Short mmCIF file of C-alpha atoms (C1' of nucleotides) in Angstrom, two decimals:
data_model
loop_
_atom_site.label_atom_id
_atom_site.label_comp_id
_atom_site.label_asym_id
_atom_site.label_seq_id
_atom_site.Cartn_x
_atom_site.Cartn_y
_atom_site.Cartn_z
CA MET O 15 -10.46 25.52 -38.42
CA PHE O 16 -10.96 26.16 -34.76
CA PHE O 17 -10.41 23.39 -32.30
CA GLN O 18 -10.42 23.28 -28.60
CA LYS O 19 -8.00 21.11 -26.74
CA PRO O 20 -10.35 18.57 -25.21
CA ASN O 21 -10.26 18.02 -21.51
CA ILE O 22 -12.10 16.19 -18.77
CA PRO O 23 -13.36 17.72 -15.53
CA LYS O 24 -10.99 18.19 -12.65
CA GLY O 25 -10.49 15.09 -10.57
CA THR O 26 -11.80 12.67 -13.22
CA ARG O 27 -9.74 10.27 -15.31
CA ASP O 28 -9.76 8.19 -18.48
CA PHE O 29 -8.68 4.59 -18.26
CA THR O 30 -6.54 3.04 -21.00
CA PRO O 31 -6.68 -0.68 -21.83
CA VAL O 32 -3.65 -1.36 -19.64
CA GLU O 33 -5.22 0.50 -16.75
CA MET O 34 -8.52 -1.27 -17.30
CA ALA O 35 -6.78 -4.64 -17.19
CA ARG O 36 -5.30 -3.73 -13.84
CA ARG O 37 -8.53 -2.29 -12.50
CA ASN O 38 -10.44 -5.37 -13.56
CA TYR O 39 -7.87 -7.49 -11.80
CA ILE O 40 -8.81 -5.66 -8.59
CA PHE O 41 -12.55 -5.82 -9.26
CA ASP O 42 -12.42 -9.51 -10.16
CA THR O 43 -10.51 -10.32 -7.00
CA LEU O 44 -13.03 -8.44 -4.89
CA ARG O 45 -16.03 -9.94 -6.64
CA GLY O 46 -14.70 -13.45 -6.25
CA ILE O 47 -14.18 -13.06 -2.53
CA PHE O 48 -17.49 -11.28 -1.95
CA GLN O 49 -19.33 -14.10 -3.68
CA VAL O 50 -17.55 -16.78 -1.73
CA PHE O 51 -19.02 -15.25 1.42
CA GLY O 52 -22.50 -15.28 -0.08
CA TYR O 53 -22.94 -11.66 -1.10
CA GLN O 54 -25.00 -10.78 -4.16
CA PRO O 55 -24.50 -7.86 -6.52
CA ILE O 56 -26.85 -4.93 -6.98
CA GLU O 57 -26.60 -1.62 -8.80
CA THR O 58 -28.29 1.70 -8.19
CA PRO O 59 -28.53 4.82 -10.38
CA ALA O 60 -25.71 7.33 -10.57
CA MET O 61 -28.11 10.02 -9.46
CA GLU O 62 -30.48 10.03 -6.53
CA ASN O 63 -33.06 12.50 -5.38
CA LEU O 64 -31.32 15.09 -3.26
CA SER O 65 -33.79 14.41 -0.48
CA THR O 66 -32.30 10.93 -0.24
CA LEU O 67 -28.76 12.22 -0.05
CA MET O 68 -28.93 15.46 1.93
CA GLY O 69 -28.28 15.37 5.65
CA LYS O 70 -26.84 11.86 5.67
CA TYR O 71 -23.18 12.75 5.66
CA GLY O 72 -23.04 15.70 8.01
CA GLU O 73 -22.72 19.31 7.04
CA GLU O 74 -19.40 18.76 5.23
CA GLY O 75 -20.90 15.95 3.22
CA ASP O 76 -23.76 18.09 1.98
CA LYS O 77 -21.27 20.59 0.61
CA LEU O 78 -19.44 17.87 -1.27
CA LEU O 79 -22.54 16.62 -3.08
CA PHE O 80 -22.61 17.23 -6.80
CA LYS O 81 -26.02 18.69 -7.55
CA ILE O 82 -27.74 18.44 -10.90
CA LEU O 83 -29.44 21.49 -12.31
CA ASN O 84 -33.10 20.90 -13.15
CA SER O 85 -33.90 20.60 -16.83
CA GLY O 86 -36.09 23.10 -18.60
CA ASN O 87 -36.71 26.49 -17.12
CA PHE O 88 -35.29 25.76 -13.73
CA LEU O 89 -35.98 29.27 -12.51
CA ASP O 90 -39.74 28.78 -12.91
CA LYS O 91 -40.45 27.79 -9.35
CA THR O 92 -38.45 30.66 -7.93
CA GLN O 93 -40.85 33.18 -9.39
CA ASP O 94 -43.20 32.94 -6.40
CA PRO O 95 -43.53 36.57 -5.25
CA GLY O 96 -43.72 35.39 -1.65
CA LEU O 97 -40.22 34.04 -1.87
CA ASN O 98 -38.57 37.04 -3.43
CA LEU O 99 -35.43 35.02 -3.90
CA LEU O 100 -34.38 36.49 -7.20
CA SER O 101 -35.68 40.00 -7.10
CA GLU O 102 -33.86 41.19 -4.02
CA ASP O 103 -30.35 39.89 -3.96
CA PRO O 104 -29.98 36.47 -5.53
CA LEU O 105 -26.36 36.14 -4.46
CA SER O 106 -27.12 36.23 -0.76
CA HIS O 107 -29.99 33.78 -1.21
CA TYR O 108 -28.13 31.06 -3.06
CA LYS O 109 -28.64 28.54 -0.26
CA GLU O 110 -32.40 29.02 -0.17
CA LEU O 111 -32.43 28.97 -3.95
CA THR O 112 -30.75 25.57 -4.19
CA PRO O 113 -33.79 23.33 -3.54
CA PHE O 114 -35.77 25.19 -6.20
CA ILE O 115 -33.34 24.71 -9.04
CA THR O 116 -31.90 21.29 -8.23
CA GLU O 117 -33.59 18.16 -7.00
CA LYS O 118 -31.15 15.44 -8.06
CA GLY O 119 -27.58 14.74 -7.07
CA LEU O 120 -24.80 12.31 -7.91
CA ARG O 121 -24.34 9.62 -5.31
CA TYR O 122 -21.74 10.37 -2.66
CA ASP O 123 -21.27 6.81 -1.50
CA LEU O 124 -22.97 3.45 -1.93
CA THR O 125 -24.24 2.98 1.61
CA VAL O 126 -27.04 5.53 1.64
CA PRO O 127 -28.37 4.49 -1.78
CA PHE O 128 -28.22 0.93 -0.46
CA ALA O 129 -30.35 1.87 2.54
CA ARG O 130 -32.83 3.48 0.18
CA PHE O 131 -32.75 0.36 -1.99
CA VAL O 132 -33.45 -1.90 0.98
CA VAL O 133 -36.44 0.15 2.07
CA GLN O 134 -37.86 0.25 -1.43
CA HIS O 135 -37.40 -3.45 -2.10
CA GLN O 136 -37.92 -4.78 1.42
CA HIS O 137 -40.68 -7.16 0.38
CA GLU O 138 -38.58 -8.83 -2.32
CA LEU O 139 -35.46 -9.28 -0.23
CA VAL O 140 -34.40 -12.12 2.04
CA PHE O 141 -33.01 -10.91 5.35
CA PRO O 142 -30.30 -10.73 6.51
CA PHE O 143 -29.64 -9.27 3.07
CA LYS O 144 -26.03 -9.52 1.92
CA ARG O 145 -25.08 -7.46 -1.06
CA TYR O 146 -22.05 -6.10 -2.79
CA GLN O 147 -21.93 -3.15 -5.13
CA ILE O 148 -19.09 -1.89 -7.31
CA GLN O 149 -19.87 1.49 -8.83
CA PRO O 150 -18.46 4.99 -9.11
CA VAL O 151 -19.30 7.72 -6.62
CA TRP O 152 -18.73 11.46 -6.88
CA ARG O 153 -17.53 14.06 -4.43
CA ALA O 154 -16.99 17.76 -5.10
CA ASP O 155 -13.79 17.67 -3.12
CA ARG O 156 -10.53 19.33 -4.06
CA PRO O 157 -8.44 16.64 -5.74
CA GLN O 158 -5.17 15.40 -4.30
CA LYS O 159 -3.11 12.27 -4.60
CA GLY O 160 -5.43 9.37 -3.91
CA ARG O 161 -8.37 11.71 -3.83
CA TYR O 162 -10.55 11.97 -6.90
CA ARG O 163 -13.87 13.56 -7.71
CA GLU O 164 -15.03 10.40 -9.42
CA PHE O 165 -13.89 7.13 -7.95
CA PHE O 166 -15.06 3.58 -7.51
CA GLN O 167 -16.21 2.13 -4.27
CA CYS O 168 -16.64 -1.57 -3.75
CA ASP O 169 -19.10 -2.06 -0.92
CA VAL O 170 -20.08 -5.17 0.97
CA ASP O 171 -22.92 -4.77 3.44
CA VAL O 172 -25.27 -6.98 5.32
CA ILE O 173 -28.48 -5.57 6.69
CA GLY O 174 -31.13 -7.03 8.94
CA SER O 175 -29.05 -8.60 11.68
CA PRO O 176 -27.19 -7.23 14.71
CA SER O 177 -24.97 -10.32 14.86
CA LEU O 178 -21.31 -9.62 15.48
CA LEU O 179 -20.59 -12.60 13.29
CA TYR O 180 -20.88 -10.20 10.38
CA GLU O 181 -18.22 -7.93 11.78
CA VAL O 182 -16.00 -10.98 11.94
CA GLU O 183 -16.94 -11.93 8.40
CA LEU O 184 -16.07 -8.49 7.10
CA VAL O 185 -12.66 -8.55 8.74
CA GLN O 186 -12.11 -11.95 7.14
CA ILE O 187 -13.03 -10.48 3.78
CA ILE O 188 -10.61 -7.60 4.30
CA ASP O 189 -7.87 -10.03 5.21
CA LYS O 190 -8.57 -12.25 2.22
CA VAL O 191 -8.78 -9.39 -0.25
CA PHE O 192 -5.54 -7.77 0.72
CA SER O 193 -3.58 -10.97 0.95
CA ALA O 194 -4.90 -11.92 -2.48
CA LEU O 195 -3.74 -8.58 -3.86
CA GLY O 196 -0.43 -8.74 -2.03
CA ILE O 197 -0.92 -5.59 0.05
CA LYS O 198 0.15 -5.72 3.67
CA VAL O 199 -2.33 -3.82 5.79
CA SER O 200 -3.16 -2.88 9.34
CA ILE O 201 -6.78 -3.25 10.32
CA ARG O 202 -7.88 -0.84 12.99
CA ILE O 203 -11.11 -1.42 14.83
CA ASN O 204 -13.01 0.78 17.22
CA ASN O 205 -16.57 1.10 18.44
CA ARG O 206 -18.71 4.19 18.48
CA LYS O 207 -20.11 3.00 21.80
CA ILE O 208 -16.64 3.20 23.32
CA LEU O 209 -16.29 6.71 21.99
CA ALA O 210 -19.72 7.63 23.32
CA GLY O 211 -18.69 6.11 26.64
CA ILE O 212 -15.61 8.30 26.76
CA ALA O 213 -17.67 11.40 26.08
CA GLU O 214 -20.13 10.33 28.73
CA THR O 215 -17.42 9.59 31.28
CA ILE O 216 -15.87 13.01 30.96
CA GLY O 217 -19.30 14.60 31.14
CA ALA O 218 -19.29 16.01 27.64
CA SER O 219 -21.75 13.91 25.68
CA GLY O 220 -23.01 17.03 23.99
CA LYS O 221 -19.57 17.63 22.51
CA PHE O 222 -19.30 14.14 21.07
CA ASN O 223 -18.48 15.21 17.53
CA ASP O 224 -15.89 17.77 18.59
CA ILE O 225 -14.16 15.19 20.73
CA MET O 226 -14.10 12.73 17.84
CA VAL O 227 -12.59 15.19 15.42
CA ALA O 228 -9.88 16.13 17.89
CA ILE O 229 -9.02 12.59 19.02
CA ASP O 230 -8.78 11.53 15.41
CA LYS O 231 -5.81 13.87 15.02
CA LEU O 232 -3.84 12.47 17.95
CA ASP O 233 -1.32 10.67 15.74
CA LYS O 234 -0.84 13.69 13.58
CA ILE O 235 -0.54 16.60 16.01
CA GLY O 236 0.12 15.10 19.45
CA VAL O 237 -1.61 15.27 22.81
CA ASP O 238 -0.94 18.95 23.59
CA LYS O 239 -2.33 20.21 20.31
CA VAL O 240 -5.35 17.95 20.69
CA ASN O 241 -6.02 19.45 24.11
CA GLU O 242 -5.71 22.93 22.65
CA GLU O 243 -8.17 22.10 19.93
CA LEU O 244 -10.60 20.64 22.44
CA THR O 245 -10.53 23.84 24.44
CA VAL O 246 -11.08 25.88 21.32
CA ARG O 247 -14.04 23.68 20.51
CA GLY O 248 -15.60 24.61 23.83
CA LEU O 249 -14.72 21.69 26.07
CA SER O 250 -14.41 22.57 29.75
CA LYS O 251 -11.08 22.35 31.57
CA GLU O 252 -12.41 19.56 33.75
CA ALA O 253 -13.54 17.53 30.77
CA VAL O 254 -10.17 17.89 29.04
CA GLU O 255 -8.52 16.84 32.28
CA LEU O 256 -10.70 13.75 32.55
CA LEU O 257 -9.92 12.85 28.98
CA GLN O 258 -6.17 12.64 29.55
CA PRO O 259 -6.06 9.01 30.74
CA PHE O 260 -7.60 7.97 27.43
CA LEU O 261 -5.24 10.01 25.35
CA ARG O 262 -2.05 9.18 27.20
CA GLN O 263 -2.52 5.45 27.72
CA GLU O 264 -3.55 4.90 24.20
CA GLY O 265 -0.93 2.24 23.46
CA ALA O 266 -1.77 0.30 26.60
CA LEU O 267 -5.44 0.40 25.75
CA GLU O 268 -4.84 -1.33 22.46
CA SER O 269 -3.23 -4.36 24.02
CA ASN O 270 -5.29 -4.51 27.19
CA SER O 271 -8.93 -3.60 26.98
CA GLY O 272 -9.13 -4.28 30.73
CA ILE O 273 -7.54 -0.90 31.38
CA LEU O 274 -10.07 0.72 29.12
CA GLU O 275 -12.88 -1.05 30.90
CA GLY O 276 -11.61 0.35 34.19
CA LEU O 277 -11.72 3.84 32.77
CA LEU O 278 -15.25 3.40 31.50
CA LEU O 279 -16.70 1.81 34.63
CA ASN O 280 -19.48 4.33 34.90
CA SER O 281 -20.65 4.15 31.33
CA GLU O 282 -22.93 1.28 30.36
CA THR O 283 -22.65 2.24 26.70
CA GLY O 284 -18.87 2.31 26.88
CA LYS O 285 -18.70 -1.08 28.53
CA LYS O 286 -21.02 -2.51 25.92
CA GLY O 287 -18.69 -1.26 23.22
CA ILE O 288 -15.75 -2.97 24.86
CA ARG O 289 -17.65 -6.23 25.19
CA GLU O 290 -18.54 -6.11 21.52
CA PHE O 291 -14.92 -5.64 20.56
CA GLN O 292 -13.80 -8.46 22.84
CA GLU O 293 -16.37 -10.79 21.35
CA ILE O 294 -15.21 -9.98 17.83
CA LYS O 295 -11.60 -10.36 18.85
CA GLU O 296 -12.20 -13.79 20.35
CA MET O 297 -13.73 -15.06 17.16
CA LEU O 298 -11.03 -13.54 15.00
CA ASP O 299 -8.21 -14.88 17.14
CA ASN O 300 -9.18 -18.40 16.13
CA LEU O 301 -9.04 -17.65 12.44
CA GLN O 302 -5.33 -17.04 11.85
CA LEU O 303 -5.60 -13.96 9.73
CA LYS O 304 -2.64 -12.93 7.62
CA ASN O 305 -2.91 -9.27 8.64
CA ASN O 306 -2.97 -7.74 12.10
CA PHE O 307 -5.98 -6.06 13.61
CA ALA O 308 -6.09 -3.98 16.76
CA LEU O 309 -8.36 -1.81 18.82
CA ASP O 310 -7.63 1.84 18.19
CA ILE O 311 -9.63 4.26 20.29
CA LYS O 312 -8.41 7.16 18.13
CA LEU O 313 -10.35 5.86 15.18
CA ALA O 314 -13.45 8.01 14.77
CA ARG O 315 -14.60 8.16 11.11
CA GLY O 316 -16.52 11.13 9.87
CA LEU O 317 -19.72 9.58 8.64
CA ASN O 318 -22.23 10.19 11.36
CA TYR O 319 -24.50 7.22 10.76
CA TYR O 320 -22.19 4.70 12.43
CA THR O 321 -23.34 3.46 15.83
CA GLY O 322 -21.22 0.42 16.70
CA THR O 323 -18.06 -1.16 15.33
CA ILE O 324 -15.99 0.99 13.01
CA ILE O 325 -13.19 -0.34 10.85
CA GLU O 326 -10.44 1.27 8.87
CA VAL O 327 -7.67 -0.30 6.81
CA LYS O 328 -4.36 1.23 5.80
CA ALA O 329 -1.59 -0.07 3.59
CA LEU O 330 1.58 -0.59 5.59
CA ASP O 331 4.11 0.04 2.81
CA ALA O 332 2.57 3.02 1.06
CA LYS O 333 1.81 6.56 1.95
CA MET O 334 -1.90 6.66 1.33
CA GLY O 335 -5.02 7.39 3.33
CA SER O 336 -7.31 4.56 4.25
CA ILE O 337 -7.99 2.10 1.44
CA CYS O 338 -10.96 0.48 3.09
CA GLY O 339 -13.34 1.49 5.84
CA GLY O 340 -16.78 0.96 7.26
CA GLY O 341 -18.79 0.10 10.29
CA ARG O 342 -22.12 -0.75 11.84
CA TYR O 343 -25.15 1.46 11.56
CA ASP O 344 -28.22 0.63 13.60
CA ASP O 345 -30.79 2.81 11.95
CA LEU O 346 -29.78 3.90 8.49
CA THR O 347 -33.09 2.77 7.01
CA GLY O 348 -35.07 4.43 9.79
CA ILE O 349 -35.06 7.79 8.04
CA PHE O 350 -36.62 6.09 5.03
CA GLY O 351 -39.35 4.56 7.15
CA LEU O 352 -37.94 1.14 8.00
CA PRO O 353 -36.78 1.14 11.62
CA ASP O 354 -34.86 -1.51 13.57
CA MET O 355 -32.68 -2.66 10.72
CA SER O 356 -29.15 -3.01 11.93
CA GLY O 357 -26.54 -3.21 9.22
CA VAL O 358 -22.80 -3.39 8.91
CA GLY O 359 -20.63 -2.89 5.91
CA ILE O 360 -17.30 -1.84 4.50
CA SER O 361 -16.14 -0.09 1.41
CA PHE O 362 -12.99 -0.78 -0.58
CA GLY O 363 -11.49 2.21 -2.37
CA ALA O 364 -10.58 0.70 -5.73
CA ASP O 365 -8.68 3.72 -6.99
CA ARG O 366 -6.51 3.99 -3.91
CA ILE O 367 -5.87 0.27 -3.95
CA TYR O 368 -4.83 0.72 -7.58
CA ASP O 369 -2.44 3.53 -6.68
CA VAL O 370 -0.90 1.52 -3.86
CA MET O 371 -0.46 -1.56 -6.04
CA LEU O 372 1.13 0.46 -8.81
CA GLU O 373 3.50 2.12 -6.38
CA LEU O 374 4.52 -1.21 -4.91
CA GLY O 375 4.66 -3.00 -8.26
CA LEU O 376 2.11 -5.61 -7.26
CA PHE O 377 0.33 -6.08 -10.58
CA PRO O 378 1.16 -9.27 -12.47
CA ALA O 379 3.28 -8.48 -15.52
CA ASP O 380 1.23 -10.29 -18.17
CA ILE O 381 -2.02 -8.75 -17.05
CA ALA O 382 -2.64 -6.75 -20.23
CA ALA O 383 -2.27 -9.60 -22.71
CA THR O 384 -5.54 -9.99 -24.55
CA THR O 385 -4.73 -11.82 -27.75
CA ARG O 386 -2.89 -15.12 -27.57
CA VAL O 387 -2.30 -15.78 -31.23
CA LEU O 388 -1.56 -13.49 -34.15
CA PHE O 389 -1.77 -14.77 -37.71
CA VAL O 390 0.61 -13.02 -40.05
CA ASN O 391 -0.97 -11.65 -43.20
CA PHE O 392 0.94 -12.74 -46.32
CA GLY O 393 -1.86 -12.10 -48.81
CA PRO O 394 -5.49 -12.95 -49.67
CA GLU O 395 -4.82 -16.65 -50.26
CA GLU O 396 -3.01 -17.08 -46.99
CA VAL O 397 -5.62 -15.10 -45.08
CA LYS O 398 -8.30 -17.58 -46.14
CA TYR O 399 -6.15 -20.39 -44.80
CA CYS O 400 -5.71 -18.52 -41.50
CA LEU O 401 -9.36 -17.51 -41.12
CA THR O 402 -10.38 -21.14 -40.77
CA MET O 403 -7.73 -21.82 -38.18
CA ALA O 404 -8.50 -18.65 -36.27
CA SER O 405 -12.17 -19.57 -36.02
CA ARG O 406 -11.29 -23.04 -34.86
CA ILE O 407 -9.10 -21.97 -31.97
CA ARG O 408 -11.56 -19.23 -30.98
CA GLU O 409 -14.15 -21.99 -30.60
CA SER O 410 -11.90 -23.34 -27.89
CA GLY O 411 -11.72 -19.98 -26.22
CA ILE O 412 -8.29 -19.01 -27.44
CA SER O 413 -8.23 -15.40 -28.55
CA SER O 414 -6.69 -14.78 -31.90
CA GLU O 415 -6.51 -12.16 -34.58
CA ILE O 416 -5.27 -11.81 -38.14
CA TYR O 417 -3.13 -8.87 -39.11
CA PRO O 418 -5.37 -6.66 -41.25
CA GLU O 419 -3.11 -6.04 -44.24
CA VAL O 420 -0.11 -7.32 -46.09
CA ALA O 421 2.64 -5.45 -44.32
CA LYS O 422 6.28 -6.07 -43.82
CA LEU O 423 6.89 -8.95 -41.52
CA LYS O 424 8.87 -6.67 -39.28
CA LYS O 425 5.85 -4.51 -38.80
CA GLN O 426 3.56 -7.43 -38.08
CA MET O 427 6.00 -8.94 -35.61
CA GLU O 428 6.37 -5.62 -33.91
CA TYR O 429 2.62 -5.38 -33.56
CA ALA O 430 2.56 -8.75 -31.81
CA ASN O 431 5.47 -7.75 -29.65
CA ARG O 432 3.93 -4.51 -28.52
CA LYS O 433 0.59 -6.11 -27.79
CA ASN O 434 2.26 -8.81 -25.75
CA ILE O 435 0.89 -11.53 -27.99
CA PRO O 436 2.73 -14.72 -27.06
CA PHE O 437 2.34 -16.68 -30.33
CA VAL O 438 2.67 -15.67 -33.96
CA ILE O 439 1.58 -18.01 -36.74
CA LEU O 440 3.31 -17.77 -40.08
CA ALA O 441 1.51 -19.53 -42.91
CA GLY O 442 2.82 -18.65 -46.35
CA GLN O 443 2.60 -20.54 -49.62
CA ASP O 444 5.31 -22.92 -48.53
CA GLU O 445 3.48 -23.94 -45.36
CA ILE O 446 0.09 -24.08 -47.09
CA ASN O 447 1.39 -26.44 -49.75
CA HIS O 448 2.38 -28.90 -47.04
CA GLY O 449 -0.68 -28.30 -44.84
CA ARG O 450 1.56 -26.87 -42.17
CA ILE O 451 2.14 -23.70 -40.21
CA SER O 452 5.09 -22.12 -38.46
CA VAL O 453 4.52 -21.12 -34.88
CA LYS O 454 6.79 -18.60 -33.26
CA ASN O 455 6.98 -18.26 -29.51
CA MET O 456 7.54 -14.55 -28.96
CA LYS O 457 8.94 -14.95 -25.51
CA SER O 458 11.63 -17.51 -26.23
CA GLY O 459 12.06 -16.61 -29.89
CA GLU O 460 11.81 -20.28 -30.85
CA GLN O 461 9.97 -21.24 -33.97
CA GLN O 462 8.75 -24.58 -35.19
CA THR O 463 6.72 -25.94 -38.04
CA ILE O 464 3.77 -28.19 -37.24
CA GLU O 465 0.80 -29.73 -39.03
CA SER O 466 -2.00 -27.16 -39.18
CA GLY O 467 -4.30 -29.63 -37.42
CA GLU O 468 -1.95 -29.75 -34.45
CA LEU O 469 -2.28 -26.06 -33.63
CA LEU O 470 -4.99 -26.44 -31.03
CA THR O 471 -3.19 -29.13 -29.05
CA PHE O 472 0.03 -27.17 -29.37
CA LEU O 473 -1.57 -24.10 -27.82
CA GLN O 474 -3.31 -26.02 -25.09
CA LEU O 475 -0.06 -27.49 -23.75
"C1'" G Q 6 -14.33 25.95 0.69
"C1'" U Q 7 -9.07 28.42 2.59
"C1'" G Q 8 -3.68 28.88 1.62
"C1'" G Q 9 0.26 27.39 -1.51
"C1'" U Q 10 2.44 24.81 -5.88
"C1'" C Q 11 3.21 22.91 -10.93
"C1'" G Q 12 2.42 23.21 -16.40
"C1'" U Q 13 7.92 23.54 -22.46
"C1'" A Q 14 7.54 17.41 -28.22
"C1'" G Q 15 3.67 11.19 -27.05
"C1'" C Q 16 6.83 10.56 -22.03
"C1'" U Q 17 10.88 12.50 -18.57
"C1'" C Q 18 13.02 17.03 -18.43
"C1'" A Q 19 16.96 21.37 -20.06
"C1'" G Q 20 16.18 26.46 -21.59
"C1'" U Q 21 21.40 31.81 -18.38
"C1'" U Q 22 19.99 38.97 -16.18
"C1'" G Q 23 13.78 39.22 -21.12
"C1'" G Q 24 17.32 39.07 -27.06
"C1'" U Q 25 17.59 36.24 -33.58
"C1'" U Q 26 15.47 30.01 -35.90
"C1'" A Q 27 13.00 26.71 -28.27
"C1'" G Q 28 16.85 21.80 -27.14
"C1'" A Q 29 18.20 16.64 -25.14
"C1'" G Q 30 17.14 11.58 -23.81
"C1'" C Q 31 13.47 7.98 -24.38
"C1'" G Q 32 9.48 6.86 -27.63
"C1'" A Q 33 7.28 7.22 -32.78
"C1'" U Q 34 8.04 6.74 -38.21
"C1'" A Q 35 11.26 5.15 -42.34
"C1'" G Q 36 15.61 2.65 -43.86
"C1'" A Q 37 20.18 -0.59 -43.14
"C1'" U Q 38 17.50 -6.36 -43.41
"C1'" U Q 39 11.72 -7.98 -49.96
"C1'" G Q 40 9.67 -14.52 -44.49
"C1'" U Q 41 10.96 -12.79 -38.65
"C1'" G Q 42 9.86 -8.58 -33.09
"C1'" G Q 43 13.14 -7.10 -28.63
"C1'" A Q 44 19.70 -5.19 -29.70
"C1'" U Q 45 22.71 -1.66 -32.88
"C1'" C Q 46 23.40 2.23 -36.60
"C1'" U Q 47 21.36 6.16 -39.92
"C1'" A Q 48 17.65 9.53 -41.25
"C1'" U Q 49 12.91 11.89 -40.55
"C1'" A Q 50 8.67 13.77 -38.34
"C1'" G Q 51 6.83 15.87 -34.08
"C1'" G Q 52 5.90 22.47 -30.26
"C1'" U Q 53 -1.10 27.17 -30.10
"C1'" C Q 54 5.96 26.91 -24.53
"C1'" G Q 55 -1.65 24.97 -20.38
"C1'" U Q 56 -5.28 29.07 -22.03
"C1'" G Q 57 -6.62 34.37 -22.39
"C1'" G Q 58 -5.13 39.22 -21.56
"C1'" G Q 59 -1.20 42.87 -20.28
"C1'" U Q 60 3.97 45.24 -19.86
"C1'" U Q 61 8.03 45.74 -23.59
"C1'" C Q 62 11.31 47.55 -29.62
"C1'" G Q 63 11.26 42.26 -28.17
"C1'" A Q 64 8.14 37.34 -23.51
"C1'" G Q 65 9.03 30.14 -22.69
"C1'" C Q 66 11.10 33.79 -18.90
"C1'" C Q 67 7.93 39.70 -15.97
"C1'" C Q 68 2.46 41.11 -14.36
"C1'" C Q 69 -2.98 39.81 -14.06
"C1'" A Q 70 -6.85 36.34 -14.79
"C1'" U Q 71 -8.28 31.40 -15.73
"C1'" C Q 72 -7.80 26.00 -16.27
"C1'" U Q 73 -5.01 21.78 -14.70
"C1'" U Q 74 -1.54 19.03 -11.36
"C1'" C Q 75 0.36 18.24 -6.76
"C1'" C Q 76 0.66 19.76 -1.40
"C1'" A Q 77 -1.19 21.56 3.51
"C1'" C Q 78 -5.87 22.55 6.02
"C1'" C Q 79 -11.06 20.59 6.12
"C1'" C Q 80 -12.77 16.03 5.25
"C1'" C Q 81 -12.33 11.26 3.26
"C1'" A Q 82 -11.96 5.78 -0.40
#
RNA sequence: GUGGUCGUAGCUCAGUUGGUUAGAGCGAUAGAUUGUGGAUCUAUAGGUCGUGGGUUCGAGCCCCAUCUUCCACCCCA
């Protein structure tokens, strides 16, 4: 008989019960906090029309979209003689061919589908609309540690208000979430307007994206290499020269936005960005957060729909990319025909949070326990006796199970032990005759005999 | 997408310059103990050496391809 070793696609994973218990611990924590701030859940389909997805994440993003081949004879539409896509040299025409054979794609994040959702349901929603969404997303990236092709994002967004109060709220949520999970984090904040102001000040607004990419690497490769890269990317000598104050005083800028303001005197946009940050900072300073936040002008973020505040969160004690990030977008719904809808939101990377928590040993030990009580199976008579009791305690929400067959006690005890079941009930003929049961506490090893009617109160202690 | 890297029992890993029958620890199963798990002792089972080709009298080891893992770019949760 032939068999193939089964496998799952690169960058995807199965989750065992233990892993699910831990993942749900994260999801439950997030959900609880989101709800406390008044956010409501929604879900959207795994696949979207490619027209919804394409062009929203920059050129790189388009490449990382998983595209779904049309069903049926997907080559049908390419037969148009005017197109000549297949007859000549199909290999060199693969890009032009793409829209003819695929029109759906797996979602790349939750923000763009959310924008689409808002536009489609605008008449049913109450604005400002606050929603959260916990679902998987897919990226055709090359996997690495902390980088998967299928992973869960947990998004909180509010759309329909430019109020900076929501930026503050989101930072509060970040702070609450990570203190609840026990992860120490640094929260870095920047503003696209500040970045635009810098580009404007050095007279290189046209090179905005190149400047962002280069500045983003400052920590990694240092000032000199950044300058080199800027030159390679076509920035003039003068512009690079003008940029130096920003690059070299970076530390001072974090602690004193006055210096930054001085540097951006001639840029209205830049000054507006600074004012926004200061306003947010003032509100946050009164809130006594458990984690630190700071302005970081190096923070750029790749997604090109951000227009204001941008936020990124990193774990302090683990080597991992950002575990949470987001920002404000002024016109994400504009492309879908609903202009002037400012929104702001963040996304928690559940899988990276999981990896960090596992590395740091932050999961509670008893997290995987599902059954609280196991009834030992001594035979058909005894099982009947146990079935009644099992039903009764289940009524009270206490999970219980009966061992399925008459096996050696050792085996049954071992089953309880391995499943982390804290209580084992032994009810043999002896106990039944007296209307009693023996309860063994698997943690302490103690065992006592009680009236069968006392079981519920015993367990509820 | 570019460059590199890893893969041997369920898990962690040995395996010499290519040489007979591929090993260990942990785990699993059974027993020592017929109503008592975790500790100990004994025994047993468990391997397409990632997959497919090739070189060779002979390949876990060498060559090619491919899949997977991890890493650096790129980008990002």
